[in-house]
Amino acid sequence: MDTGTTVLLLLMLFVGTVSSGSPIFYGNSISFMPLKKNEDGTIGVSFTHRQNGWSSCSYESTLECGNGLCTDYNKLSILQTDKDESEDKKWCQTEGLTTATVSTNDTYFTLSGSDCCWLSNSEKVKRWRSEAQLNLGTRSDTLSLNNCPVTTTVANLRVPQNCFSRIQLLAQDPDRDDVKCSFSPDATIPSNFAIDKETCTLTSTGQVDTGNHVIEIMLEDFPTNNITLTYRNGTSVLRKTSDENLAPLCRVKLQFLVEILSSVPSCELGNVQPMFLSKTPSHGDVLHASVGQPFELHAEAKAQNSRIVDFQISGPQNISKEFQTGGQGTAEVTITWTPQSHHAYAFVPFCFTAETDEFQSEMRCVTVLVTRASIVQGEAKVECLPNIMKVILDKASMPGIDERFLKLRDPSCSLSSNGTHIMGTMSLSTCGTTLEDLGDKIAFKNEINSFVLPDEIITRRKVVKIDFSCQFPKSLSISNYFSIHSTDYIFTESGFGSFSYNFEIFKDNKFQDKVNSSAYPVEVRLLDTVYMGIKAQSEISNVRIFVESCKATPDKNPENVLSYDLIKNGCIKDETLKIYQSEDVVFNFEVQAFKFTGNYDKVYITCSVIMCENTSPYSRCAQGCLDEPIKRRRRRDTSRETDRHYIAQGPFVIVKIPGSIEALNDTMFLKMDNVQPVNPKSFATDMESGQGNWNVQQILWNQITTIMFASAFIVLLVLIAVGFCYISKRGIREDRKALILGLEN
Ligand SMILES: *[C@@H]1O[C@H](CO)[C@@H](O)[C@H](O)[C@H]1NC(C)=O
Ligand SMILES: *[C@@H]1O[C@H](CO)[C@@H](O)[C@H](O)[C@H]1NC(C)=O
Ligand SMILES: *[C@@H]1O[C@H](CO)[C@@H](O)[C@H](O)[C@H]1NC(C)=O
Ligand SMILES: *[C@@H]1O[C@H](CO)[C@@H](O)[C@H](O)[C@H]1NC(C)=O
Ligand SMILES: *[C@@H]1O[C@H](CO)[C@@H](O)[C@H](O)[C@H]1NC(C)=O
Ligand SMILES: *[C@@H]1O[C@H](CO)[C@@H](O)[C@H](O)[C@H]1NC(C)=O
Ligand SMILES: *[C@@H]1O[C@H](CO)[C@@H](O)[C@H](O)[C@H]1NC(C)=O
C-alpha cells in the first residue's frame, strides 16, 4: 500500500468515524479513585476511562451509571495521552475523567457502556461492552469502601506468532486483596489463548493465528481475611474467606487487542524485539508520587538488530514523554507527570512498551500510588559484599519504626538493632532472597515487611515494606559468589544479631583440611566415608548449635518426597553416621557415601540448624533427640534460641569412571559441584553462564547510601532498591487514609 492510499484510507476512516460518532475501538480500561462517603450518605465516585483507537482519539465513549443512580454525572475532561507518531498513526489513547455522586441503598453500583466497532478482528467481534461493578459496603478491615483492582494496557499490543508465549497484565489491588482474572463471561475467546487466573497472565496453549484478536478480561477482587461489610442502611454482612461462593467486591473489565504478526527468525529478546534494561521498573512495581510534585518514570530498552523509535505509554492525562536514543541500539524514555489533587490516594496505572517500526518489547506495567503529604526523608543503606547483602536503616529518620515487628521475606529471618540503626545481613541465597533478570543486570532482591502477632486484633503499628536489592552486571560470573565458602549462609535475628553457618566437606576425620573449593568437583567413591562439618559464627558469644535434621534428596528441593533422613528430630537415623565431639558451635560428622536407587545421579544434603544461648536449659539445643517432632513456637523470652534455618550442601553427582562399564556396580563416584543455594526457586535462571574475570571486591565494596522516605503517621510504606551502580529510591509518607493497612480509631 503506498502512502497515498494509506492517507486516503485513514481519511475515510477518520471521516467515517466522525460521522458515525463511533470511533474504531482498540480496547479500554477503567480505574477508580478511592470512593468517598459523603455526609449525606451518598458516595462520591471518580474514575478515569482510557480508551484506545485509531488515528485520532479526541472522542471517548460515555459510560453510564447503572439504574440512573448517579447524580451530578460529570465528564470533566477528555485528553489524548499518547499516539503513534509515525505516518501510519496506527494507534492512540485518550483518558477521560468523570465524577459522579451515587445515591443508593443497594449493595452494588454499576457502570457500563457499549458501542459498535471493534477493529476488524479474527473473532469477528463487532460490538464491545464495558463494565464495572462495585460493592458499596464499608470494609471492617480498612474502615473504608472497597477499592477496585487497577489495570490498563497500551493501545496497540503486537507480537510475532512464533514468539507469543505470554503477556503479563496489570492486576494490582490497592487493598491487597486477591485479584482473579478470567475471560469475561460474554467474551469470544480466541483459540489457543488462555488466562492464568492468579497471575493475570495471558498465555498461549498452542499456535495462535495471525491477525487481531479481541481479549476481554474480567478482574475481580477477593479479600484474604474474613471481613464484615456495613451498608448505608445499617445492615452488616460477614464475609468468610472459607465461603467459596462469595461474590467479588469489585469486578472491572479490561479490553484490548493483541495483533499476532507473522513469524520472525529469532525470538531472542534484544535482537529484533526490544528488551528492557535495568533502569526500567519491574512489572507490578508500586512507585510513589505526591500531589503537585513532578513524578518521573524512566524506562530503557535495547534492540541490537532493529531501531527503537518510540515507547508506547498508557498513562494519565498530561503526561509528557521524552524519548532519547543511545548507543548500541538502546533508547530510553522519561515520562513526567504531576498528579492533581483528585489523584490523592489513588493507584494510577502505567503501562509501556518499547517500539520499533515493526516490533515491540514485552509490555511492562507499574502503579503509582499518589499521596498528598509532603515527604519526610528517611535513610537506608544497602551494602553489597561478596555473597552478602546488608541493609541498614537509620532509626532517627523513621520515627516509631520497631525492629521487633519486622521480618525479611523469609519470615524465619528478622532484623537486629543497636541504639541508632536497624540492621539485617543475609547471603544471596538465604532469607528468601530471589534472583531477578533485569535484562542487562541481575538483581538479588529481598524485602523488609512488618507483621502482626496472630492474636492481635487491632494494629496500631506502622505498616512497613522496604524493598532492597543488589544488582550486578549480567556479563559477570555470579558463580564466583557462591564459592566464597566462609560466608555461605548468613542470617539475622533480633536478639541474636547476625550469624552465619558454613557447611564444608573435609578430607579426613581431623576436620582441619577443607576440600578446596578450587579442587571441586570432589570425587568420592561410593561407600567411602564423607566428612562434613557445620560451623557457626555469631556476633554474640556463649552460643551453641544444634543440628535438628539432615536429609538427602536427589534434587535441590528439600521437600522432595524421595528423601533419606540422616538425622531427624535431633536423632541419628543412618547407621553409618557418626558425630564427632567438638566445640559448641561446630558440628562435625561422617557418613558413608550413597546414591538413590533408580535413575538419580545426584545427592543434595539439607540440614536444619538452630542456635541457642548456652545457658538456656529448656532450649531445643538442650533437649537433643526427641521421639516426636515438636511444633516449636518461638518463645524468645523464655528459651533463647534462633529459628530453624536450612543450609544445604551439594549436589554430589554420581559419575561413572570414564571407559569403565564395571564401574556401574560399585565404584560410582560422588562428584561434588560447588555449593548451591538452598532455595532452589530463587536461582532458577542460569547463573553459571558467563565466565567473566570479575573483581568482586572492586565492584562490591562500594557502599551506597540512599535517601529513603519515611512516615510520621500511622501507616508507613517504604521502598528501596539499591544496586551497585543503579540506585532507585522511593518512599512515602502516608497518612491514615492513604493505605488502609492500619486501623485508626
Ligand atoms: C436509603 O435509606 C434511607 C434510610 O432507610 C432513606 O432515608 C433514604 O431515602 C434511602 N435512599 C434511597 C436513595 O433509597
Ligand atoms: C439494607 O439493604 C440491603 C441491600 O439492599 C437489604 O438486603 C437489606 O434488607 C436492607 N436492610 C434494611 C434493614 O433495610
Ligand atoms: C475465617 O473464618 C473461618 C470460620 O470462622 C475460619 O476457619 C478461618 O480461619 C478464618 N479465616 C481467616 C483468614 O481468618
Ligand atoms: C492538561 O493539559 C491541558 C491541555 O494541554 C490543559 O488545558 C490543562 O490545564 C492541563 N491540566 C493540568 C492539570 O495541567
Ligand atoms: C549501629 O550500627 C551502625 C551500622 O553498623 C553503626 O554505623 C552505628 O555506629 C552503630 N551505632 C551504635 C550506637 O553502636
Ligand atoms: C586451595 O587453593 C588455594 C588457591 O588455589 C591454594 O593456595 C591452597 O594451597 C589450596 N589448599 C589446598 C589444601 O590444596
Ligand atoms: C561388578 O563388580 C564385580 C567385582 O568388581 C565384577 O566381577 C562384575 O563383573 C561387576 N558387574 C558388572 C555388571 O559390571
GROMACS .gro file of C-alpha atoms in nm, residues 382-648:
model
  267
  382VAL     CA    1   2.238  -0.131   5.136
  383GLU     CA    2   2.583  -0.281   5.121
  384CYS     CA    3   2.659  -0.545   4.865
  385LEU     CA    4   2.959  -0.755   4.962
  386PRO     CA    5   3.070  -1.088   4.819
  387ASN     CA    6   2.774  -1.315   4.882
  388ILE     CA    7   2.641  -1.074   5.144
  389MET     CA    8   2.363  -0.827   5.135
  390LYS     CA    9   2.336  -0.593   5.430
  391VAL     CA   10   2.058  -0.343   5.485
  392ILE     CA   11   2.089  -0.069   5.745
  393LEU     CA   12   1.804   0.162   5.841
  394ASP     CA   13   1.856   0.481   6.033
  395LYS     CA   14   1.606   0.475   6.319
  396ALA     CA   15   1.610   0.851   6.365
  397SER     CA   16   1.487   0.902   6.011
  398MET     CA   17   1.194   0.669   6.060
  399PRO     CA   18   1.032   0.760   6.389
  400GLY     CA   19   0.841   0.482   6.554
  401ILE     CA   20   0.989   0.201   6.349
  402ASP     CA   21   1.029  -0.110   6.563
  403GLU     CA   22   1.255  -0.392   6.453
  404ARG     CA   23   1.074  -0.644   6.670
  405PHE     CA   24   0.792  -0.643   6.419
  406LEU     CA   25   1.000  -0.660   6.106
  407LYS     CA   26   1.093  -0.966   5.907
  408LEU     CA   27   1.264  -1.040   5.582
  409ARG     CA   28   1.083  -1.213   5.300
  410ASP     CA   29   1.153  -1.548   5.461
  411PRO     CA   30   0.987  -1.490   5.798
  412SER     CA   31   1.243  -1.703   5.978
  413CYS     CA   32   1.483  -1.411   5.927
  414SER     CA   33   1.438  -1.099   6.132
  415LEU     CA   34   1.649  -0.793   6.198
  416SER     CA   35   1.878  -0.675   6.474
  417SER     CA   36   1.943  -0.328   6.604
  418ASN     CA   37   2.171  -0.111   6.808
  419GLY     CA   38   2.088   0.228   6.956
  420THR     CA   39   2.075   0.408   6.626
  421HIS     CA   40   2.026   0.159   6.345
  422ILE     CA   41   1.830  -0.147   6.243
  423MET     CA   42   2.040  -0.397   6.054
  424GLY     CA   43   1.984  -0.712   5.858
  425THR     CA   44   2.251  -0.922   5.695
  426MET     CA   45   2.185  -1.214   5.468
  427SER     CA   46   2.358  -1.403   5.193
  428LEU     CA   47   2.244  -1.400   4.837
  429SER     CA   48   2.091  -1.741   4.898
  430THR     CA   49   1.924  -1.703   5.237
  431CYS     CA   50   1.622  -1.533   5.391
  432GLY     CA   51   1.406  -1.560   5.082
  433THR     CA   52   1.636  -1.358   4.857
  434THR     CA   53   1.525  -1.403   4.499
  435LEU     CA   54   1.704  -1.354   4.174
  436GLU     CA   55   1.555  -1.137   3.904
  437ASP     CA   56   1.673  -1.092   3.550
  438LEU     CA   57   1.670  -0.723   3.464
  439GLY     CA   58   1.791  -0.762   3.107
  440ASP     CA   59   2.144  -0.627   3.133
  441LYS     CA   60   2.178  -0.692   3.505
  442ILE     CA   61   2.065  -0.940   3.757
  443ALA     CA   62   1.931  -0.835   4.091
  444PHE     CA   63   1.915  -1.017   4.420
  445LYS     CA   64   1.605  -0.886   4.587
  446ASN     CA   65   1.463  -0.908   4.932
  447GLU     CA   66   1.224  -0.702   5.137
  448ILE     CA   67   1.152  -0.599   5.492
  449ASN     CA   68   0.793  -0.640   5.597
  450SER     CA   69   0.615  -0.563   5.917
  451PHE     CA   70   0.398  -0.831   6.066
  452VAL     CA   71   0.126  -0.850   6.325
  453LEU     CA   72   0.104  -1.104   6.601
  454PRO     CA   73  -0.153  -1.374   6.526
  455ASP     CA   74  -0.373  -1.288   6.822
  456GLU     CA   75  -0.353  -0.916   6.772
  457ILE     CA   76  -0.685  -0.772   6.670
  458ILE     CA   77  -0.606  -0.410   6.627
  459THR     CA   78  -0.286  -0.291   6.474
  460ARG     CA   79  -0.159   0.047   6.558
  461ARG     CA   80   0.186  -0.003   6.427
  462LYS     CA   81   0.312   0.131   6.102
  463VAL     CA   82   0.299  -0.093   5.806
  464VAL     CA   83   0.643  -0.119   5.657
  465LYS     CA   84   0.757  -0.256   5.328
  466ILE     CA   85   1.113  -0.192   5.228
  467ASP     CA   86   1.240  -0.343   4.907
  468PHE     CA   87   1.611  -0.364   4.860
  469SER     CA   88   1.842  -0.529   4.617
  470CYS     CA   89   2.194  -0.579   4.499
  471GLN     CA   90   2.240  -0.556   4.126
  472PHE     CA   91   2.522  -0.695   3.922
  473PRO     CA   92   2.604  -0.669   3.553
  474LYS     CA   93   2.496  -0.989   3.387
  475SER     CA   94   2.816  -1.027   3.193
  476LEU     CA   95   3.000  -1.108   3.513
  477SER     CA   96   3.002  -1.451   3.659
  478ILE     CA   97   2.784  -1.479   3.960
  479SER     CA   98   2.903  -1.829   4.036
  480ASN     CA   99   3.213  -1.670   4.186
  481TYR     CA  100   2.992  -1.555   4.462
  482PHE     CA  101   2.886  -1.891   4.577
  483SER     CA  102   3.230  -2.034   4.606
  484ILE     CA  103   3.317  -1.793   4.882
  485HIS     CA  104   3.270  -2.051   5.149
  486SER     CA  105   3.324  -1.864   5.469
  487THR     CA  106   3.007  -1.669   5.415
  488ASP     CA  107   2.777  -1.927   5.278
  489TYR     CA  108   2.469  -1.885   5.492
  490ILE     CA  109   2.406  -1.566   5.677
  491PHE     CA  110   2.102  -1.479   5.883
  492THR     CA  111   1.993  -1.205   6.116
  493GLU     CA  112   1.756  -1.239   6.405
  494SER     CA  113   1.661  -0.985   6.663
  495GLY     CA  114   1.826  -1.080   6.990
  496PHE     CA  115   2.096  -1.274   6.811
  497GLY     CA  116   2.224  -1.023   6.561
  498SER     CA  117   2.388  -1.159   6.250
  499PHE     CA  118   2.525  -1.508   6.240
  500SER     CA  119   2.643  -1.740   5.970
  501TYR     CA  120   2.677  -2.109   5.913
  502ASN     CA  121   2.918  -2.272   5.681
  503PHE     CA  122   2.885  -2.622   5.566
  504GLU     CA  123   3.207  -2.787   5.446
  505ILE     CA  124   3.342  -3.114   5.318
  506PHE     CA  125   3.666  -3.222   5.485
  507LYS     CA  126   3.940  -3.451   5.368
  508ASP     CA  127   3.960  -3.662   5.683
  509ASN     CA  128   3.830  -3.704   6.032
  510LYS     CA  129   4.057  -3.437   6.173
  511PHE     CA  130   3.821  -3.183   6.015
  512GLN     CA  131   4.111  -2.949   5.950
  513ASP     CA  132   4.163  -2.966   5.575
  514LYS     CA  133   3.864  -2.850   5.383
  515VAL     CA  134   3.814  -2.980   5.038
  516ASN     CA  135   3.942  -2.683   4.848
  517SER     CA  136   3.679  -2.500   4.651
  518SER     CA  137   3.923  -2.476   4.367
  519ALA     CA  138   3.951  -2.854   4.372
  520TYR     CA  139   3.581  -2.907   4.312
  521PRO     CA  140   3.424  -3.126   4.188
  522VAL     CA  141   3.547  -3.363   4.454
  523GLU     CA  142   3.525  -3.731   4.379
  524VAL     CA  143   3.438  -3.979   4.648
  525ARG     CA  144   3.398  -4.349   4.592
  526LEU     CA  145   3.059  -4.495   4.679
  527LEU     CA  146   3.061  -4.631   5.036
  528ASP     CA  147   3.370  -4.428   5.113
  529THR     CA  148   3.339  -4.209   5.416
  530VAL     CA  149   3.246  -3.848   5.359
  531TYR     CA  150   3.341  -3.597   5.628
  532MET     CA  151   3.123  -3.293   5.667
  533GLY     CA  152   3.114  -3.012   5.916
  534ILE     CA  153   2.886  -2.724   6.005
  535LYS     CA  154   3.035  -2.430   6.186
  536ALA     CA  155   2.856  -2.127   6.320
  537GLN     CA  156   2.991  -1.779   6.362
  538SER     CA  157   2.799  -1.538   6.574
  539GLU     CA  158   2.822  -1.182   6.693
  540ILE     CA  159   2.729  -1.296   7.041
  541SER     CA  160   2.937  -1.543   7.236
  542ASN     CA  161   2.821  -1.825   7.460
  543VAL     CA  162   2.605  -1.993   7.199
  544ARG     CA  163   2.583  -2.345   7.071
  545ILE     CA  164   2.437  -2.502   6.762
  546PHE     CA  165   2.203  -2.790   6.728
  547VAL     CA  166   2.152  -2.981   6.407
  548GLU     CA  167   1.792  -3.088   6.423
  549SER     CA  168   1.777  -3.264   6.090
  550CYS     CA  169   1.982  -3.358   5.788
  551LYS     CA  170   1.830  -3.518   5.489
  552ALA     CA  171   1.942  -3.621   5.147
  553THR     CA  172   1.738  -3.557   4.835
  554PRO     CA  173   1.805  -3.626   4.467
  555ASP     CA  174   1.741  -3.263   4.371
  556LYS     CA  175   1.758  -2.918   4.520
  557ASN     CA  176   1.409  -2.937   4.661
  558PRO     CA  177   1.443  -3.030   5.028
  559GLU     CA  178   1.071  -3.114   5.027
  560ASN     CA  179   1.114  -3.384   4.764
  561VAL     CA  180   0.913  -3.692   4.863
  562LEU     CA  181   1.212  -3.902   4.767
  563SER     CA  182   1.440  -3.828   5.057
  564TYR     CA  183   1.656  -4.005   5.306
  565ASP     CA  184   1.690  -3.894   5.667
  566LEU     CA  185   2.036  -3.887   5.814
  567ILE     CA  186   1.924  -3.701   6.126
  568LYS     CA  187   1.567  -3.635   6.228
  569ASN     CA  188   1.431  -3.454   6.532
  570GLY     CA  189   1.789  -3.449   6.660
  571CYS     CA  190   1.820  -3.827   6.641
  572ILE     CA  191   2.063  -4.020   6.423
  573LYS     CA  192   1.874  -4.216   6.158
  574ASP     CA  193   2.152  -4.351   5.939
  575GLU     CA  194   2.362  -4.626   6.095
  576THR     CA  195   2.678  -4.515   5.918
  577LEU     CA  196   2.650  -4.163   6.052
  578LYS     CA  197   2.889  -4.073   6.328
  579ILE     CA  198   2.908  -3.743   6.512
  580TYR     CA  199   3.242  -3.613   6.640
  581GLN     CA  200   3.285  -3.430   6.968
  582SER     CA  201   3.376  -3.066   6.909
  583GLU     CA  202   3.322  -2.711   7.018
  584ASP     CA  203   2.970  -2.588   7.085
  585VAL     CA  204   2.947  -2.400   6.758
  586VAL     CA  205   3.078  -2.686   6.547
  587PHE     CA  206   2.901  -2.999   6.428
  588ASN     CA  207   3.129  -3.249   6.253
  589PHE     CA  208   3.006  -3.580   6.121
  590GLU     CA  209   3.091  -3.860   5.884
  591VAL     CA  210   2.864  -4.072   5.671
  592GLN     CA  211   2.913  -4.336   5.405
  593ALA     CA  212   2.856  -4.212   5.054
  594PHE     CA  213   2.544  -4.348   4.892
  595LYS     CA  214   2.320  -4.284   4.598
  596PHE     CA  215   1.949  -4.303   4.541
  597THR     CA  216   1.825  -4.617   4.377
  598GLY     CA  217   1.693  -4.560   4.031
  599ASN     CA  218   1.786  -4.311   3.770
  600TYR     CA  219   1.913  -4.044   4.008
  601ASP     CA  220   2.267  -3.930   3.981
  602LYS     CA  221   2.267  -3.651   4.236
  603VAL     CA  222   2.252  -3.619   4.611
  604TYR     CA  223   2.185  -3.295   4.796
  605ILE     CA  224   2.208  -3.267   5.172
  606THR     CA  225   1.999  -3.014   5.359
  607CYS     CA  226   2.028  -2.966   5.735
  608SER     CA  227   1.818  -2.754   5.966
  609VAL     CA  228   2.019  -2.580   6.233
  610ILE     CA  229   1.918  -2.392   6.547
  611MET     CA  230   2.143  -2.171   6.754
  612CYS     CA  231   2.078  -2.139   7.128
  613GLU     CA  232   2.220  -1.947   7.417
  614ASN     CA  233   2.435  -2.194   7.605
  615THR     CA  234   2.281  -2.117   7.941
  616SER     CA  235   1.924  -2.179   7.837
  617PRO     CA  236   1.821  -2.513   7.994
  618TYR     CA  237   1.495  -2.555   7.802
  619SER     CA  238   1.618  -2.464   7.458
  620ARG     CA  239   1.581  -2.702   7.168
  621CYS     CA  240   1.959  -2.743   7.177
  622ALA     CA  241   1.940  -2.871   7.534
  623GLN     CA  242   1.662  -3.117   7.451
  624GLY     CA  243   1.860  -3.318   7.199
  625CYS     CA  244   1.700  -3.622   7.038
  626LEU     CA  245   1.320  -3.629   7.065
  627ASP     CA  246   1.091  -3.908   6.956
  628GLU     CA  247   0.814  -3.679   6.847
  629PRO     CA  248   0.862  -3.379   6.628
  630ILE     CA  249   0.774  -3.075   6.832
  631LYS     CA  250   0.575  -2.791   6.695
  632ARG     CA  251   0.802  -2.523   6.813
  633ARG     CA  252   0.660  -2.180   6.852
  634ARG     CA  253   0.933  -1.947   6.916
  635ARG     CA  254   0.948  -1.825   7.272
  636ARG     CA  255   1.225  -1.579   7.259
  637ASP     CA  256   1.199  -1.466   7.617
  638THR     CA  257   1.199  -1.800   7.799
  639SER     CA  258   1.438  -2.001   7.589
  640ARG     CA  259   1.679  -1.801   7.388
  641GLU     CA  260   1.719  -1.970   7.055
  642THR     CA  261   1.701  -1.882   6.692
  643ASP     CA  262   1.453  -2.000   6.440
  644ARG     CA  263   1.532  -2.312   6.241
  645HIS     CA  264   1.745  -2.230   5.937
  646TYR     CA  265   1.812  -2.455   5.645
  647ILE     CA  266   2.155  -2.490   5.492
  648ALA     CA  267   2.248  -2.715   5.208
   0.00000   0.00000   0.00000
